[in-house]
Amino acid sequence: MDSHIHLSAEDEHDSAYTGLLVNDAHWAFGTDFEDPLAGVDTSIPEGTDAPTLAAYALMLGDDSLVMSHRISEWTSNAPDLEDDIALSNIALDLLGQARLLLARAAKADASVVPALPEGSPAPPEDALAYFREAHEFRNVRLAEVVNGDFAEATVRVLLFSVWRLAVFERLRTSRDHVLSAVAAKGVKELAYHRDYAARWFVTLAQGTEESRSRLLAALESLWPLWPELFDTHPVEAAAAGAGVGVDPADVREDAEAVLDQVLTAADVTRPGKPRRSGVLGRTGRDGMHGEALSRLLAEMQSVARAHPRGLW
Amino acid sequence: MNLLAPRRQLARAREAVERVTDPELPMLTLADLGVLRGVDVVGDSHVVVDITPTYSGCPAMAAMRDDLVRELTGAGFDRVEVRVSLHPAWTTDWITPAGRAALAAAGISPPGPAPSTHGPIPLTLLPTARQVRCPRCDSSATELVSEFGSTSCKAHYRCTSCLEPFDHVKEI
């Protein structure tokens, strides 16, 4: 049909109608930037097993995605506008990292991508985010536990980003071009996240009796999930062996040193609580998760699953 | 075919791309922001543009792509391919002098030199020390409100002389 709205060439750029006159319908639950890895060298580095690379990228991507979702729950709920914006920004950075990492997993080994209902335009990274079950997620459990108060968000972001930054600092030299690029970009973002949380950690610890007691309670509750971050899963060992990944055990010393700096500045001692055990030795990296992840996924996935062909 | 034609096509593509501005910082062209990494005409009317995201989750990428496609299609190119180039990672050091002047003129404090990101990144528990001048009254009496501002790439500052809040493009 011919449009009855006629625009001169000069008007066209500024007109709000321009976009309405073209058919730009796209997948309703993603950004529709066709391939986030277009233009990136996605060949599998020589001597690397493609399924290992995909499984490793999936682990990192799931950490980012689940952590991003949890942090995004703070949007409009933080104690003040500045921190609302800060937490939203942190969630957005992690979501961006998740998208690239999940796309990398799909590109390395298409068999990790779940089958979609017929006619769904969801790109592979969205298929991975929206159409997998909880037991198929490989994120560390620290990312998934239910949010508490602002002190809890501070401790969670601190523990996650201290560990993650140490991993990404090493991942910058990955033989995989995508992972090295994601890491090189990610370290800049994670450094802001870590320092933001570290400053709040010290502020709350040295603030009022109330803020200190809440901070200590938060640290106590999340502390049992800290050791899991440094466990070496066979996939991580294989990826590290092939020079594409990082063995998290290797970053423990660096991460503990940074955390100790924060604890010292805050005059807080390490809690004595033991690590949270897995189920028959299985933890987040093995797909063993708490109920919290199922609820999180139900909220995140249900609309996309109800409308797998959704366009707007 | 005229041997000069490909060069003219490339000049035409560059001219069209030069008109595209950042959706969140409309005073800057993509080239001034440093996110435009390359323009190439590969076929008779097929143009490939490489852009790089400022932050991993930058939601402006889709808008940039749409604007590039519209300008280049308008300039007569039939096939426009916009590619995302992840490496090397964007740094604020790529914002051109003209871009910095445009930011300041729009009331946004331009970034200082980006810190080195080689090796382990040291923890900083004190607010990032920057020499930030108020873009409105030029006072150096400014204080950081938050490292996270209205968009991923900005920190939120306040001028203690004229009391106006303002954005600072943070160094990465």
JSON list of C-alpha atoms in Angstrom, two decimals, chain B residues 27-112:
[
{"chain": "B", "resi": 27, "resn": "MET", "atom": "CA", "xyz": [26.42, 15.68, 19.17]},
{"chain": "B", "resi": 28, "resn": "LEU", "atom": "CA", "xyz": [28.99, 13.03, 18.14]},
{"chain": "B", "resi": 29, "resn": "THR", "atom": "CA", "xyz": [29.30, 11.23, 14.84]},
{"chain": "B", "resi": 30, "resn": "LEU", "atom": "CA", "xyz": [30.17, 7.54, 15.08]},
{"chain": "B", "resi": 31, "resn": "ALA", "atom": "CA", "xyz": [33.61, 8.46, 13.74]},
{"chain": "B", "resi": 32, "resn": "ASP", "atom": "CA", "xyz": [34.11, 11.12, 16.46]},
{"chain": "B", "resi": 33, "resn": "LEU", "atom": "CA", "xyz": [33.07, 8.62, 19.12]},
{"chain": "B", "resi": 34, "resn": "GLY", "atom": "CA", "xyz": [35.64, 6.18, 17.76]},
{"chain": "B", "resi": 35, "resn": "VAL", "atom": "CA", "xyz": [33.18, 3.32, 17.31]},
{"chain": "B", "resi": 36, "resn": "LEU", "atom": "CA", "xyz": [33.43, 3.41, 13.50]},
{"chain": "B", "resi": 37, "resn": "ARG", "atom": "CA", "xyz": [36.19, 0.95, 12.68]},
{"chain": "B", "resi": 38, "resn": "GLY", "atom": "CA", "xyz": [35.96, 0.73, 8.91]},
{"chain": "B", "resi": 39, "resn": "VAL", "atom": "CA", "xyz": [33.98, 1.42, 5.76]},
{"chain": "B", "resi": 40, "resn": "ASP", "atom": "CA", "xyz": [34.52, -0.72, 2.69]},
{"chain": "B", "resi": 41, "resn": "VAL", "atom": "CA", "xyz": [32.77, -1.01, -0.65]},
{"chain": "B", "resi": 42, "resn": "VAL", "atom": "CA", "xyz": [33.09, -4.63, -1.72]},
{"chain": "B", "resi": 43, "resn": "GLY", "atom": "CA", "xyz": [30.82, -4.87, -4.71]},
{"chain": "B", "resi": 44, "resn": "ASP", "atom": "CA", "xyz": [29.11, -2.56, -7.10]},
{"chain": "B", "resi": 45, "resn": "SER", "atom": "CA", "xyz": [26.71, -1.29, -4.46]},
{"chain": "B", "resi": 46, "resn": "HIS", "atom": "CA", "xyz": [27.51, -3.43, -1.47]},
{"chain": "B", "resi": 47, "resn": "VAL", "atom": "CA", "xyz": [29.04, -1.65, 1.48]},
{"chain": "B", "resi": 48, "resn": "VAL", "atom": "CA", "xyz": [30.42, -3.15, 4.70]},
{"chain": "B", "resi": 49, "resn": "VAL", "atom": "CA", "xyz": [30.67, -1.01, 7.82]},
{"chain": "B", "resi": 50, "resn": "ASP", "atom": "CA", "xyz": [32.50, -2.15, 10.95]},
{"chain": "B", "resi": 51, "resn": "ILE", "atom": "CA", "xyz": [31.50, -0.70, 14.28]},
{"chain": "B", "resi": 52, "resn": "THR", "atom": "CA", "xyz": [32.58, -1.61, 17.80]},
{"chain": "B", "resi": 53, "resn": "PRO", "atom": "CA", "xyz": [30.47, -1.37, 20.96]},
{"chain": "B", "resi": 54, "resn": "THR", "atom": "CA", "xyz": [31.44, 1.10, 23.67]},
{"chain": "B", "resi": 55, "resn": "TYR", "atom": "CA", "xyz": [30.27, -1.35, 26.38]},
{"chain": "B", "resi": 56, "resn": "SER", "atom": "CA", "xyz": [29.42, -5.06, 25.96]},
{"chain": "B", "resi": 57, "resn": "GLY", "atom": "CA", "xyz": [25.72, -4.47, 26.60]},
{"chain": "B", "resi": 58, "resn": "CYS", "atom": "CA", "xyz": [25.47, -1.19, 24.73]},
{"chain": "B", "resi": 59, "resn": "PRO", "atom": "CA", "xyz": [21.80, -1.02, 23.69]},
{"chain": "B", "resi": 60, "resn": "ALA", "atom": "CA", "xyz": [22.59, 1.65, 21.10]},
{"chain": "B", "resi": 61, "resn": "MET", "atom": "CA", "xyz": [24.17, -0.81, 18.67]},
{"chain": "B", "resi": 62, "resn": "ALA", "atom": "CA", "xyz": [20.88, -1.71, 16.99]},
{"chain": "B", "resi": 63, "resn": "ALA", "atom": "CA", "xyz": [19.98, 1.96, 16.57]},
{"chain": "B", "resi": 64, "resn": "MET", "atom": "CA", "xyz": [23.42, 2.66, 15.07]},
{"chain": "B", "resi": 65, "resn": "ARG", "atom": "CA", "xyz": [22.97, -0.20, 12.66]},
{"chain": "B", "resi": 66, "resn": "ASP", "atom": "CA", "xyz": [19.54, 1.03, 11.60]},
{"chain": "B", "resi": 67, "resn": "ASP", "atom": "CA", "xyz": [20.84, 4.58, 11.09]},
{"chain": "B", "resi": 68, "resn": "LEU", "atom": "CA", "xyz": [23.80, 3.34, 9.03]},
{"chain": "B", "resi": 69, "resn": "VAL", "atom": "CA", "xyz": [21.52, 1.20, 6.87]},
{"chain": "B", "resi": 70, "resn": "ARG", "atom": "CA", "xyz": [19.15, 4.11, 6.31]},
{"chain": "B", "resi": 71, "resn": "GLU", "atom": "CA", "xyz": [21.87, 6.62, 5.37]},
{"chain": "B", "resi": 72, "resn": "LEU", "atom": "CA", "xyz": [23.69, 4.21, 3.08]},
{"chain": "B", "resi": 73, "resn": "THR", "atom": "CA", "xyz": [20.50, 2.96, 1.43]},
{"chain": "B", "resi": 74, "resn": "GLY", "atom": "CA", "xyz": [19.56, 6.59, 0.91]},
{"chain": "B", "resi": 75, "resn": "ALA", "atom": "CA", "xyz": [22.95, 7.14, -0.74]},
{"chain": "B", "resi": 76, "resn": "GLY", "atom": "CA", "xyz": [22.12, 4.43, -3.29]},
{"chain": "B", "resi": 77, "resn": "PHE", "atom": "CA", "xyz": [23.76, 1.33, -1.84]},
{"chain": "B", "resi": 78, "resn": "ASP", "atom": "CA", "xyz": [21.60, -1.76, -2.31]},
{"chain": "B", "resi": 79, "resn": "ARG", "atom": "CA", "xyz": [23.29, -3.97, 0.19]},
{"chain": "B", "resi": 80, "resn": "VAL", "atom": "CA", "xyz": [24.48, -2.64, 3.52]},
{"chain": "B", "resi": 81, "resn": "GLU", "atom": "CA", "xyz": [26.24, -4.95, 5.92]},
{"chain": "B", "resi": 82, "resn": "VAL", "atom": "CA", "xyz": [26.98, -3.69, 9.42]},
{"chain": "B", "resi": 83, "resn": "ARG", "atom": "CA", "xyz": [29.45, -5.84, 11.31]},
{"chain": "B", "resi": 84, "resn": "VAL", "atom": "CA", "xyz": [30.41, -5.73, 14.95]},
{"chain": "B", "resi": 85, "resn": "SER", "atom": "CA", "xyz": [34.09, -5.78, 15.54]},
{"chain": "B", "resi": 86, "resn": "LEU", "atom": "CA", "xyz": [34.94, -6.81, 19.10]},
{"chain": "B", "resi": 87, "resn": "HIS", "atom": "CA", "xyz": [38.68, -6.55, 18.91]},
{"chain": "B", "resi": 88, "resn": "PRO", "atom": "CA", "xyz": [40.46, -4.36, 19.81]},
{"chain": "B", "resi": 89, "resn": "ALA", "atom": "CA", "xyz": [38.09, -3.21, 22.57]},
{"chain": "B", "resi": 90, "resn": "TRP", "atom": "CA", "xyz": [36.86, 0.38, 22.34]},
{"chain": "B", "resi": 91, "resn": "THR", "atom": "CA", "xyz": [38.66, 2.91, 24.47]},
{"chain": "B", "resi": 92, "resn": "THR", "atom": "CA", "xyz": [37.73, 6.51, 25.19]},
{"chain": "B", "resi": 93, "resn": "ASP", "atom": "CA", "xyz": [41.15, 7.42, 23.79]},
{"chain": "B", "resi": 94, "resn": "TRP", "atom": "CA", "xyz": [39.55, 6.92, 20.37]},
{"chain": "B", "resi": 95, "resn": "ILE", "atom": "CA", "xyz": [37.20, 9.88, 20.84]},
{"chain": "B", "resi": 96, "resn": "THR", "atom": "CA", "xyz": [38.58, 12.47, 18.42]},
{"chain": "B", "resi": 97, "resn": "PRO", "atom": "CA", "xyz": [39.57, 16.03, 19.42]},
{"chain": "B", "resi": 98, "resn": "ALA", "atom": "CA", "xyz": [36.52, 17.27, 17.50]},
{"chain": "B", "resi": 99, "resn": "GLY", "atom": "CA", "xyz": [34.41, 14.79, 19.46]},
{"chain": "B", "resi": 100, "resn": "ARG", "atom": "CA", "xyz": [35.80, 16.00, 22.78]},
{"chain": "B", "resi": 101, "resn": "ALA", "atom": "CA", "xyz": [35.06, 19.60, 21.83]},
{"chain": "B", "resi": 102, "resn": "ALA", "atom": "CA", "xyz": [31.50, 18.63, 20.84]},
{"chain": "B", "resi": 103, "resn": "LEU", "atom": "CA", "xyz": [30.95, 16.84, 24.16]},
{"chain": "B", "resi": 104, "resn": "ALA", "atom": "CA", "xyz": [32.19, 19.83, 26.17]},
{"chain": "B", "resi": 105, "resn": "ALA", "atom": "CA", "xyz": [30.03, 22.20, 24.12]},
{"chain": "B", "resi": 106, "resn": "ALA", "atom": "CA", "xyz": [27.01, 20.01, 24.94]},
{"chain": "B", "resi": 107, "resn": "GLY", "atom": "CA", "xyz": [27.70, 20.17, 28.68]},
{"chain": "B", "resi": 108, "resn": "ILE", "atom": "CA", "xyz": [29.31, 16.74, 28.96]},
{"chain": "B", "resi": 109, "resn": "SER", "atom": "CA", "xyz": [32.77, 16.53, 30.45]},
{"chain": "B", "resi": 110, "resn": "PRO", "atom": "CA", "xyz": [35.09, 14.65, 28.04]},
{"chain": "B", "resi": 111, "resn": "PRO", "atom": "CA", "xyz": [37.21, 11.73, 29.32]},
{"chain": "B", "resi": 112, "resn": "GLY", "atom": "CA", "xyz": [40.84, 11.99, 30.38]}
]
